[in-house]
Amino acid sequence: MKLNIALLAGDGIGPEVIDQAVKVCNAVAVKFNHEINWTPALTGSAAIDACGEPYPDETHEICVNADAVLFGAIGHPKYDNDPSAKVRPEQGLLKMRKKLGLFANVRPTFTFPSLIDNSPLKRERIEGTDLVFLRELTGGIYFGEKGRRDDGETAFDNCVYTRAEVQRLAKKGFELAMTRSKKLCCVDKANVLETSRLWRETVQAMENEYPEVTVSYEFVDAVAMRLVQWPNSYDVLITENLFGDILTDEASVISGSMGLMPSASVGEKTSLYEPIHGSYPQATGLDIANPLATILSAAMMFEDAFGLTQEAEAIKNVVNKSLVEGIVTEDLSGKNKAYKTSEVGDWLAKNI
């Protein structure tokens, strides 16, 4: 099979972890007789430095013409520390989501038996956790009108949702729930926010189309608590953009490291696969970043974008083997030997 994949390394540790994912994907291609055509493209701070635009038109064309996009990370301290910056790397991410129609972010959270004691939560609270967030990505407060008035003394950000935006995200949530334990939780703040009331009434109206799915409705603050208390009580959760941004980062540490969790952003055109961690600028160039989230994102890509389940399982199995045998970076090594980012990638590719 010929696979055309756009490669967006991005900023910070992005290029380093992407390099390891490419090694593993190439090993899978050899093992299963596939041909991968990688097309690199600029985005984020690297793109701003090169052409003044965080998501250039050329990059967009490469993404549109690809079968899938494998993405590293975006962000740079020089923009984080400058509130007056007119162009920011993160604007490229928002623009990419909008232009590619990536309206649903799929964020799984699960535990690894060999790492369960690395979690900040007690073993008995997290054993068996296997949940998935579907976060709406192209609406809400991140894309609403924003600005200043009163000579800059007052700021505003508008949160806007349409029923159609809620329906298309909820549809994916119901469909995913049907393939799992048939439980769906809609996360909102319907006791306060009008947009949340629209979310709740829209999802309620869809329940009859999926009679086998048990639907619950919970306020976002309650879910934030229960993710710490009983994360294994959840299965599929759907929510709006801002709530999803915060809750998925909270959920990610359940596994013991943000460097372990993959994600996918799906929608109308090409799907994008990326680790959930950021650009981690402090580790840039040090060869210490954990590449496993990016490699597991590649596994999601093989399974979801190409329907290649054997290939995806091969990656997941070798990642589990690396965790059991302690072939891990410093964030997971504890008192044992810490391997370099590149060494982990080499070991995984060899074992594939």
mmCIF file of C-alpha atoms in Angstrom:
data_model
loop_
_atom_site.group_PDB
_atom_site.id
_atom_site.type_symbol
_atom_site.label_atom_id
_atom_site.label_comp_id
_atom_site.label_asym_id
_atom_site.label_seq_id
_atom_site.Cartn_x
_atom_site.Cartn_y
_atom_site.Cartn_z
ATOM 1 C CA MET A 1 0.000 0.000 0.000
ATOM 2 C CA LYS A 2 1.248 3.503 -0.827
ATOM 3 C CA LEU A 3 0.862 5.967 2.047
ATOM 4 C CA ASN A 4 1.249 9.708 1.440
ATOM 5 C CA ILE A 5 1.905 11.417 4.762
ATOM 6 C CA ALA A 6 2.513 15.103 5.445
ATOM 7 C CA LEU A 7 5.183 15.587 8.099
ATOM 8 C CA LEU A 8 4.857 18.700 10.262
ATOM 9 C CA ALA A 9 7.629 18.571 12.861
ATOM 10 C CA GLY A 10 6.916 22.059 14.207
ATOM 11 C CA ASP A 11 8.800 23.588 17.137
ATOM 12 C CA GLY A 12 10.786 22.637 20.221
ATOM 13 C CA ILE A 13 11.065 18.882 20.676
ATOM 14 C CA GLY A 14 8.708 18.349 17.730
ATOM 15 C CA PRO A 15 11.469 17.506 15.208
ATOM 16 C CA GLU A 16 13.153 15.105 17.653
ATOM 17 C CA VAL A 17 10.053 13.062 18.483
ATOM 18 C CA ILE A 18 8.862 13.130 14.876
ATOM 19 C CA ASP A 19 12.206 11.653 13.783
ATOM 20 C CA GLN A 20 11.597 8.659 16.063
ATOM 21 C CA ALA A 21 8.063 8.173 14.759
ATOM 22 C CA VAL A 22 9.410 8.182 11.193
ATOM 23 C CA LYS A 23 11.955 5.485 12.124
ATOM 24 C CA VAL A 24 9.193 3.297 13.550
ATOM 25 C CA CYS A 25 6.804 3.913 10.642
ATOM 26 C CA ASN A 26 9.531 3.079 8.129
ATOM 27 C CA ALA A 27 10.250 -0.161 9.996
ATOM 28 C CA VAL A 28 6.529 -1.009 9.866
ATOM 29 C CA ALA A 29 6.473 -0.234 6.136
ATOM 30 C CA VAL A 30 9.348 -2.656 5.519
ATOM 31 C CA LYS A 31 7.801 -5.383 7.688
ATOM 32 C CA PHE A 32 4.343 -5.162 6.100
ATOM 33 C CA ASN A 33 5.426 -4.262 2.556
ATOM 34 C CA HIS A 34 4.119 -0.685 2.364
ATOM 35 C CA GLU A 35 5.627 2.371 0.702
ATOM 36 C CA ILE A 36 5.559 5.657 2.626
ATOM 37 C CA ASN A 37 6.011 8.977 0.886
ATOM 38 C CA TRP A 38 6.892 11.592 3.524
ATOM 39 C CA THR A 39 6.391 15.263 2.609
ATOM 40 C CA PRO A 40 7.838 17.684 5.208
ATOM 41 C CA ALA A 41 6.263 21.121 5.707
ATOM 42 C CA LEU A 42 6.766 24.113 7.991
ATOM 43 C CA THR A 43 4.410 25.256 10.706
ATOM 44 C CA GLY A 44 4.517 27.194 13.982
ATOM 45 C CA SER A 45 7.506 29.290 15.043
ATOM 46 C CA ALA A 46 9.694 27.641 12.418
ATOM 47 C CA ALA A 47 7.284 28.813 9.705
ATOM 48 C CA ILE A 48 7.086 32.339 11.160
ATOM 49 C CA ASP A 49 10.888 32.561 11.077
ATOM 50 C CA ALA A 50 10.961 31.336 7.471
ATOM 51 C CA CYS A 51 8.052 33.259 5.935
ATOM 52 C CA GLY A 52 6.230 35.268 8.613
ATOM 53 C CA GLU A 53 3.178 32.987 8.672
ATOM 54 C CA PRO A 54 2.585 30.136 11.194
ATOM 55 C CA TYR A 55 0.581 28.000 8.713
ATOM 56 C CA PRO A 56 1.687 28.916 5.179
ATOM 57 C CA ASP A 57 -0.433 28.193 2.104
ATOM 58 C CA GLU A 58 2.230 25.801 0.865
ATOM 59 C CA THR A 59 1.925 23.770 4.059
ATOM 60 C CA HIS A 60 -1.859 23.705 3.713
ATOM 61 C CA GLU A 61 -1.613 22.367 0.153
ATOM 62 C CA ILE A 62 0.732 19.604 1.312
ATOM 63 C CA CYS A 63 -1.709 18.641 4.084
ATOM 64 C CA VAL A 64 -4.771 18.687 1.788
ATOM 65 C CA ASN A 65 -3.021 16.436 -0.738
ATOM 66 C CA ALA A 66 -1.809 13.944 1.875
ATOM 67 C CA ASP A 67 -3.626 10.833 3.118
ATOM 68 C CA ALA A 68 -2.808 11.854 6.704
ATOM 69 C CA VAL A 69 -0.753 14.394 8.663
ATOM 70 C CA LEU A 70 1.749 13.469 11.378
ATOM 71 C CA PHE A 71 2.418 16.488 13.583
ATOM 72 C CA GLY A 72 4.964 17.239 16.323
ATOM 73 C CA ALA A 73 4.378 20.338 18.447
ATOM 74 C CA ILE A 74 3.918 24.100 18.232
ATOM 75 C CA GLY A 75 5.138 26.880 20.528
ATOM 76 C CA HIS A 76 8.151 29.003 21.427
ATOM 77 C CA PRO A 77 8.980 30.982 24.614
ATOM 78 C CA LYS A 78 9.713 34.188 22.705
ATOM 79 C CA TYR A 79 6.018 34.362 21.817
ATOM 80 C CA ASP A 80 4.708 33.047 25.168
ATOM 81 C CA ASN A 81 6.491 35.890 26.968
ATOM 82 C CA ASP A 82 5.341 38.635 24.583
ATOM 83 C CA PRO A 83 1.619 39.464 25.030
ATOM 84 C CA SER A 84 1.882 42.100 22.276
ATOM 85 C CA ALA A 85 3.047 39.671 19.555
ATOM 86 C CA LYS A 86 0.772 40.019 16.508
ATOM 87 C CA VAL A 87 1.693 36.639 15.015
ATOM 88 C CA ARG A 88 1.958 33.546 17.215
ATOM 89 C CA PRO A 89 2.759 29.888 16.527
ATOM 90 C CA GLU A 90 -0.539 28.792 18.084
ATOM 91 C CA GLN A 91 -2.430 30.818 15.474
ATOM 92 C CA GLY A 92 -1.055 28.352 12.947
ATOM 93 C CA LEU A 93 -2.609 25.461 14.847
ATOM 94 C CA LEU A 94 -6.018 27.150 14.973
ATOM 95 C CA LYS A 95 -5.787 28.080 11.291
ATOM 96 C CA MET A 96 -4.807 24.530 10.360
ATOM 97 C CA ARG A 97 -7.761 23.078 12.275
ATOM 98 C CA LYS A 98 -10.168 25.503 10.623
ATOM 99 C CA LYS A 99 -8.855 25.159 7.059
ATOM 100 C CA LEU A 100 -8.624 21.358 7.227
ATOM 101 C CA GLY A 101 -12.041 21.111 8.898
ATOM 102 C CA LEU A 102 -10.598 19.260 11.915
ATOM 103 C CA PHE A 103 -13.642 19.622 14.149
ATOM 104 C CA ALA A 104 -13.127 16.616 16.473
ATOM 105 C CA ASN A 105 -10.093 15.971 18.654
ATOM 106 C CA VAL A 106 -9.946 12.336 19.804
ATOM 107 C CA ARG A 107 -7.956 12.057 23.040
ATOM 108 C CA PRO A 108 -7.688 8.621 24.662
ATOM 109 C CA THR A 109 -6.468 8.141 28.220
ATOM 110 C CA PHE A 110 -5.416 4.683 29.355
ATOM 111 C CA THR A 111 -2.963 3.100 31.754
ATOM 112 C CA PHE A 112 0.027 0.831 31.212
ATOM 113 C CA PRO A 113 0.327 -2.007 33.769
ATOM 114 C CA SER A 114 4.113 -1.550 33.974
ATOM 115 C CA LEU A 115 3.765 2.182 34.742
ATOM 116 C CA ILE A 116 0.685 2.317 36.929
ATOM 117 C CA ASP A 117 2.707 3.364 39.977
ATOM 118 C CA ASN A 118 4.145 6.326 38.041
ATOM 119 C CA SER A 119 0.748 7.996 38.153
ATOM 120 C CA PRO A 120 0.186 10.747 40.739
ATOM 121 C CA LEU A 121 -3.078 8.965 41.583
ATOM 122 C CA LYS A 122 -3.397 5.810 43.683
ATOM 123 C CA ARG A 123 -3.370 2.477 41.866
ATOM 124 C CA GLU A 124 -6.865 1.525 43.068
ATOM 125 C CA ARG A 125 -8.326 4.739 41.645
ATOM 126 C CA ILE A 126 -6.936 4.374 38.130
ATOM 127 C CA GLU A 127 -6.677 0.648 37.365
ATOM 128 C CA GLY A 128 -8.829 -0.160 34.367
ATOM 129 C CA THR A 129 -9.021 3.448 33.140
ATOM 130 C CA ASP A 130 -9.719 3.496 29.399
ATOM 131 C CA LEU A 131 -11.594 6.621 28.384
ATOM 132 C CA VAL A 132 -11.787 8.805 25.287
ATOM 133 C CA PHE A 133 -12.534 12.522 25.067
ATOM 134 C CA LEU A 134 -14.006 13.977 21.892
ATOM 135 C CA ARG A 135 -13.285 17.690 22.049
ATOM 136 C CA GLU A 136 -14.906 20.090 19.579
ATOM 137 C CA LEU A 137 -12.033 21.900 17.858
ATOM 138 C CA THR A 138 -13.228 24.622 15.498
ATOM 139 C CA GLY A 139 -15.868 26.543 17.436
ATOM 140 C CA GLY A 140 -16.403 28.107 20.831
ATOM 141 C CA ILE A 141 -14.471 30.821 22.579
ATOM 142 C CA TYR A 142 -11.191 30.162 20.730
ATOM 143 C CA PHE A 143 -12.806 31.145 17.433
ATOM 144 C CA GLY A 144 -15.303 33.759 18.610
ATOM 145 C CA GLU A 145 -14.968 37.510 18.312
ATOM 146 C CA LYS A 146 -12.370 38.915 20.695
ATOM 147 C CA GLY A 147 -10.959 42.322 21.412
ATOM 148 C CA ARG A 148 -10.492 45.276 23.761
ATOM 149 C CA ARG A 149 -12.556 48.368 24.524
ATOM 150 C CA ASP A 150 -12.442 51.267 27.008
ATOM 151 C CA ASP A 151 -8.925 52.166 25.887
ATOM 152 C CA GLY A 152 -7.763 48.617 26.450
ATOM 153 C CA GLU A 153 -9.052 48.419 30.018
ATOM 154 C CA THR A 154 -11.762 45.887 29.146
ATOM 155 C CA ALA A 155 -11.232 42.652 27.182
ATOM 156 C CA PHE A 156 -13.796 40.239 25.768
ATOM 157 C CA ASP A 157 -13.904 36.783 24.140
ATOM 158 C CA ASN A 158 -17.212 35.577 22.712
ATOM 159 C CA CYS A 159 -18.197 31.904 22.897
ATOM 160 C CA VAL A 160 -20.488 30.919 20.011
ATOM 161 C CA TYR A 161 -21.795 27.505 18.899
ATOM 162 C CA THR A 162 -24.293 26.448 16.258
ATOM 163 C CA ARG A 163 -26.538 23.424 16.594
ATOM 164 C CA ALA A 164 -24.886 21.885 13.510
ATOM 165 C CA GLU A 165 -21.441 22.125 15.128
ATOM 166 C CA VAL A 166 -22.709 20.315 18.208
ATOM 167 C CA GLN A 167 -24.530 17.672 16.167
ATOM 168 C CA ARG A 168 -21.525 16.641 14.080
ATOM 169 C CA LEU A 169 -19.319 16.263 17.156
ATOM 170 C CA ALA A 170 -22.017 14.435 19.125
ATOM 171 C CA LYS A 171 -22.601 12.070 16.178
ATOM 172 C CA LYS A 172 -18.976 10.966 16.338
ATOM 173 C CA GLY A 173 -19.333 10.545 20.100
ATOM 174 C CA PHE A 174 -22.410 8.335 19.786
ATOM 175 C CA GLU A 175 -20.769 6.284 17.026
ATOM 176 C CA LEU A 176 -17.620 5.780 19.101
ATOM 177 C CA ALA A 177 -19.679 4.812 22.158
ATOM 178 C CA MET A 178 -21.436 2.137 20.066
ATOM 179 C CA THR A 179 -18.069 0.474 19.422
ATOM 180 C CA ARG A 180 -17.124 0.500 23.119
ATOM 181 C CA SER A 181 -19.233 0.116 26.282
ATOM 182 C CA LYS A 182 -22.168 2.182 24.954
ATOM 183 C CA LYS A 183 -21.765 4.916 27.561
ATOM 184 C CA LEU A 184 -21.562 8.595 26.622
ATOM 185 C CA CYS A 185 -21.085 11.609 28.895
ATOM 186 C CA CYS A 186 -21.863 15.129 27.660
ATOM 187 C CA VAL A 187 -19.776 17.651 29.607
ATOM 188 C CA ASP A 188 -21.150 21.190 29.842
ATOM 189 C CA LYS A 189 -21.995 24.066 32.180
ATOM 190 C CA ALA A 190 -25.697 24.229 31.380
ATOM 191 C CA ASN A 191 -26.587 25.745 34.749
ATOM 192 C CA VAL A 192 -24.791 28.956 33.727
ATOM 193 C CA LEU A 193 -23.926 29.131 30.008
ATOM 194 C CA GLU A 194 -26.375 29.462 27.116
ATOM 195 C CA THR A 195 -23.989 27.656 24.750
ATOM 196 C CA SER A 196 -23.954 24.728 27.178
ATOM 197 C CA ARG A 197 -27.752 24.659 27.204
ATOM 198 C CA LEU A 198 -27.645 24.400 23.406
ATOM 199 C CA TRP A 199 -25.161 21.513 23.716
ATOM 200 C CA ARG A 200 -27.377 19.678 26.197
ATOM 201 C CA GLU A 201 -30.658 20.068 24.321
ATOM 202 C CA THR A 202 -28.994 19.082 21.027
ATOM 203 C CA VAL A 203 -27.502 15.888 22.463
ATOM 204 C CA GLN A 204 -30.780 15.051 24.226
ATOM 205 C CA ALA A 205 -32.595 15.322 20.899
ATOM 206 C CA MET A 206 -30.158 12.812 19.361
ATOM 207 C CA GLU A 207 -30.593 10.137 22.031
ATOM 208 C CA ASN A 208 -33.469 8.427 20.181
ATOM 209 C CA GLU A 209 -31.183 7.768 17.214
ATOM 210 C CA TYR A 210 -28.889 5.701 19.458
ATOM 211 C CA PRO A 211 -31.225 3.843 21.867
ATOM 212 C CA GLU A 212 -28.477 1.428 22.982
ATOM 213 C CA VAL A 213 -26.253 4.238 24.286
ATOM 214 C CA THR A 214 -26.690 5.358 27.894
ATOM 215 C CA VAL A 215 -26.144 9.118 28.026
ATOM 216 C CA SER A 216 -25.235 11.139 31.112
ATOM 217 C CA TYR A 217 -24.913 14.910 31.458
ATOM 218 C CA GLU A 218 -22.386 16.377 33.886
ATOM 219 C CA PHE A 219 -21.131 19.856 34.649
ATOM 220 C CA VAL A 220 -17.513 20.482 33.754
ATOM 221 C CA ASP A 221 -16.449 21.198 37.335
ATOM 222 C CA ALA A 222 -17.906 17.864 38.498
ATOM 223 C CA VAL A 223 -16.046 16.011 35.731
ATOM 224 C CA ALA A 224 -12.810 17.766 36.719
ATOM 225 C CA MET A 225 -13.232 16.279 40.206
ATOM 226 C CA ARG A 226 -14.306 12.818 39.104
ATOM 227 C CA LEU A 227 -11.360 12.485 36.717
ATOM 228 C CA VAL A 228 -9.170 12.536 39.808
ATOM 229 C CA GLN A 229 -11.471 10.461 42.016
ATOM 230 C CA TRP A 230 -12.823 7.758 39.659
ATOM 231 C CA PRO A 231 -11.462 8.113 36.123
ATOM 232 C CA ASN A 232 -12.305 4.487 35.364
ATOM 233 C CA SER A 233 -16.029 5.317 35.675
ATOM 234 C CA TYR A 234 -15.927 7.145 32.311
ATOM 235 C CA ASP A 235 -15.828 5.784 28.789
ATOM 236 C CA VAL A 236 -16.620 8.301 25.991
ATOM 237 C CA LEU A 237 -16.931 11.997 26.849
ATOM 238 C CA ILE A 238 -17.904 14.823 24.480
ATOM 239 C CA THR A 239 -17.436 18.499 25.186
ATOM 240 C CA GLU A 240 -16.797 21.961 23.763
ATOM 241 C CA ASN A 241 -13.444 23.442 22.870
ATOM 242 C CA LEU A 242 -12.296 25.231 26.038
ATOM 243 C CA PHE A 243 -13.585 22.587 28.466
ATOM 244 C CA GLY A 244 -11.981 19.865 26.360
ATOM 245 C CA ASP A 245 -8.648 21.668 26.220
ATOM 246 C CA ILE A 246 -8.429 21.760 30.014
ATOM 247 C CA LEU A 247 -9.951 18.373 30.884
ATOM 248 C CA THR A 248 -7.855 16.393 28.407
ATOM 249 C CA ASP A 249 -4.641 17.806 29.855
ATOM 250 C CA GLU A 250 -5.877 16.873 33.320
ATOM 251 C CA ALA A 251 -6.710 13.350 32.162
ATOM 252 C CA SER A 252 -3.366 12.909 30.428
ATOM 253 C CA VAL A 253 -1.356 12.713 33.659
ATOM 254 C CA ILE A 254 -3.384 9.707 34.856
ATOM 255 C CA SER A 255 -1.104 7.458 32.792
ATOM 256 C CA GLY A 256 1.993 8.764 34.567
ATOM 257 C CA SER A 257 3.407 11.030 31.857
ATOM 258 C CA MET A 258 2.080 13.435 29.223
ATOM 259 C CA GLY A 259 4.722 11.895 26.992
ATOM 260 C CA LEU A 260 2.628 8.752 26.584
ATOM 261 C CA MET A 261 -0.731 9.872 25.238
ATOM 262 C CA PRO A 262 -1.551 10.115 21.508
ATOM 263 C CA SER A 263 -4.361 12.012 19.808
ATOM 264 C CA ALA A 264 -6.097 12.449 16.483
ATOM 265 C CA SER A 265 -7.915 15.421 14.996
ATOM 266 C CA VAL A 266 -10.485 14.331 12.425
ATOM 267 C CA GLY A 267 -13.027 16.095 10.271
ATOM 268 C CA GLU A 268 -13.897 16.946 6.719
ATOM 269 C CA LYS A 269 -10.562 16.474 4.954
ATOM 270 C CA THR A 270 -7.213 15.015 5.973
ATOM 271 C CA SER A 271 -6.916 13.748 9.551
ATOM 272 C CA LEU A 272 -4.035 14.855 11.765
ATOM 273 C CA TYR A 273 -2.217 12.758 14.374
ATOM 274 C CA GLU A 274 -0.150 14.308 17.161
ATOM 275 C CA PRO A 275 1.141 13.780 20.697
ATOM 276 C CA ILE A 276 -0.751 15.659 23.374
ATOM 277 C CA HIS A 277 2.349 17.240 24.904
ATOM 278 C CA GLY A 278 3.612 20.669 23.917
ATOM 279 C CA SER A 279 6.882 21.813 22.406
ATOM 280 C CA TYR A 280 8.797 21.507 25.741
ATOM 281 C CA PRO A 281 11.379 24.157 24.748
ATOM 282 C CA GLN A 282 13.569 23.462 27.788
ATOM 283 C CA ALA A 283 14.414 20.034 26.353
ATOM 284 C CA THR A 284 14.951 21.124 22.742
ATOM 285 C CA GLY A 285 18.067 19.584 21.247
ATOM 286 C CA LEU A 286 18.961 17.621 24.395
ATOM 287 C CA ASP A 287 17.752 14.226 23.091
ATOM 288 C CA ILE A 288 15.795 13.581 26.303
ATOM 289 C CA ALA A 289 12.155 14.031 25.235
ATOM 290 C CA ASN A 290 9.788 11.064 25.428
ATOM 291 C CA PRO A 291 8.840 10.062 21.851
ATOM 292 C CA LEU A 292 6.220 7.445 22.764
ATOM 293 C CA ALA A 293 3.162 9.704 22.464
ATOM 294 C CA THR A 294 4.188 10.627 18.919
ATOM 295 C CA ILE A 295 4.866 6.989 18.055
ATOM 296 C CA LEU A 296 1.491 5.920 19.486
ATOM 297 C CA SER A 297 -0.095 8.730 17.447
ATOM 298 C CA ALA A 298 1.454 7.073 14.392
ATOM 299 C CA ALA A 299 -0.206 3.830 15.500
ATOM 300 C CA MET A 300 -3.555 5.662 15.587
ATOM 301 C CA MET A 301 -2.796 6.934 12.085
ATOM 302 C CA PHE A 302 -2.161 3.452 10.706
ATOM 303 C CA GLU A 303 -5.395 2.160 12.245
ATOM 304 C CA ASP A 304 -7.790 5.064 11.692
ATOM 305 C CA ALA A 305 -6.527 6.720 8.508
ATOM 306 C CA PHE A 306 -5.474 3.587 6.641
ATOM 307 C CA GLY A 307 -7.386 0.728 8.311
ATOM 308 C CA LEU A 308 -4.106 -1.095 8.985
ATOM 309 C CA THR A 309 -4.844 -2.686 12.358
ATOM 310 C CA GLN A 310 -1.982 -5.204 12.309
ATOM 311 C CA GLU A 311 0.512 -2.430 11.738
ATOM 312 C CA ALA A 312 -0.992 -0.387 14.564
ATOM 313 C CA GLU A 313 -0.866 -3.375 16.920
ATOM 314 C CA ALA A 314 2.778 -3.989 16.024
ATOM 315 C CA ILE A 315 3.615 -0.448 17.163
ATOM 316 C CA LYS A 316 1.557 -0.666 20.352
ATOM 317 C CA ASN A 317 3.058 -4.042 21.235
ATOM 318 C CA VAL A 318 6.627 -2.844 20.827
ATOM 319 C CA VAL A 319 5.886 0.292 22.886
ATOM 320 C CA ASN A 320 4.506 -1.907 25.678
ATOM 321 C CA LYS A 321 7.626 -4.068 25.425
ATOM 322 C CA SER A 322 9.864 -1.005 25.775
ATOM 323 C CA LEU A 323 7.996 0.058 28.912
ATOM 324 C CA VAL A 324 8.239 -3.403 30.479
ATOM 325 C CA GLU A 325 11.956 -3.690 29.675
ATOM 326 C CA GLY A 326 12.721 -0.128 30.806
ATOM 327 C CA ILE A 327 13.816 1.262 27.437
ATOM 328 C CA VAL A 328 12.481 4.696 28.328
ATOM 329 C CA THR A 329 13.508 8.339 28.604
ATOM 330 C CA GLU A 330 14.289 10.146 31.851
ATOM 331 C CA ASP A 331 10.673 11.098 32.622
ATOM 332 C CA LEU A 332 9.864 7.398 33.133
ATOM 333 C CA SER A 333 13.176 5.845 34.148
ATOM 334 C CA GLY A 334 13.143 6.682 37.854
ATOM 335 C CA LYS A 335 16.388 5.417 39.380
ATOM 336 C CA ASN A 336 17.113 3.182 36.404
ATOM 337 C CA LYS A 337 19.046 3.994 33.246
ATOM 338 C CA ALA A 338 17.496 6.767 31.142
ATOM 339 C CA TYR A 339 17.722 6.278 27.389
ATOM 340 C CA LYS A 340 18.040 9.104 24.885
ATOM 341 C CA THR A 341 15.129 10.006 22.622
ATOM 342 C CA SER A 342 17.024 8.673 19.606
ATOM 343 C CA GLU A 343 17.991 5.455 21.424
ATOM 344 C CA VAL A 344 14.361 4.705 22.223
ATOM 345 C CA GLY A 345 13.432 5.274 18.572
ATOM 346 C CA ASP A 346 16.248 3.027 17.363
ATOM 347 C CA TRP A 347 15.273 0.267 19.789
ATOM 348 C CA LEU A 348 11.608 0.377 18.786
ATOM 349 C CA ALA A 349 12.390 0.338 15.066
ATOM 350 C CA LYS A 350 14.782 -2.607 15.527
ATOM 351 C CA ASN A 351 12.202 -4.555 17.537
ATOM 352 C CA ILE A 352 9.482 -3.914 14.945
#
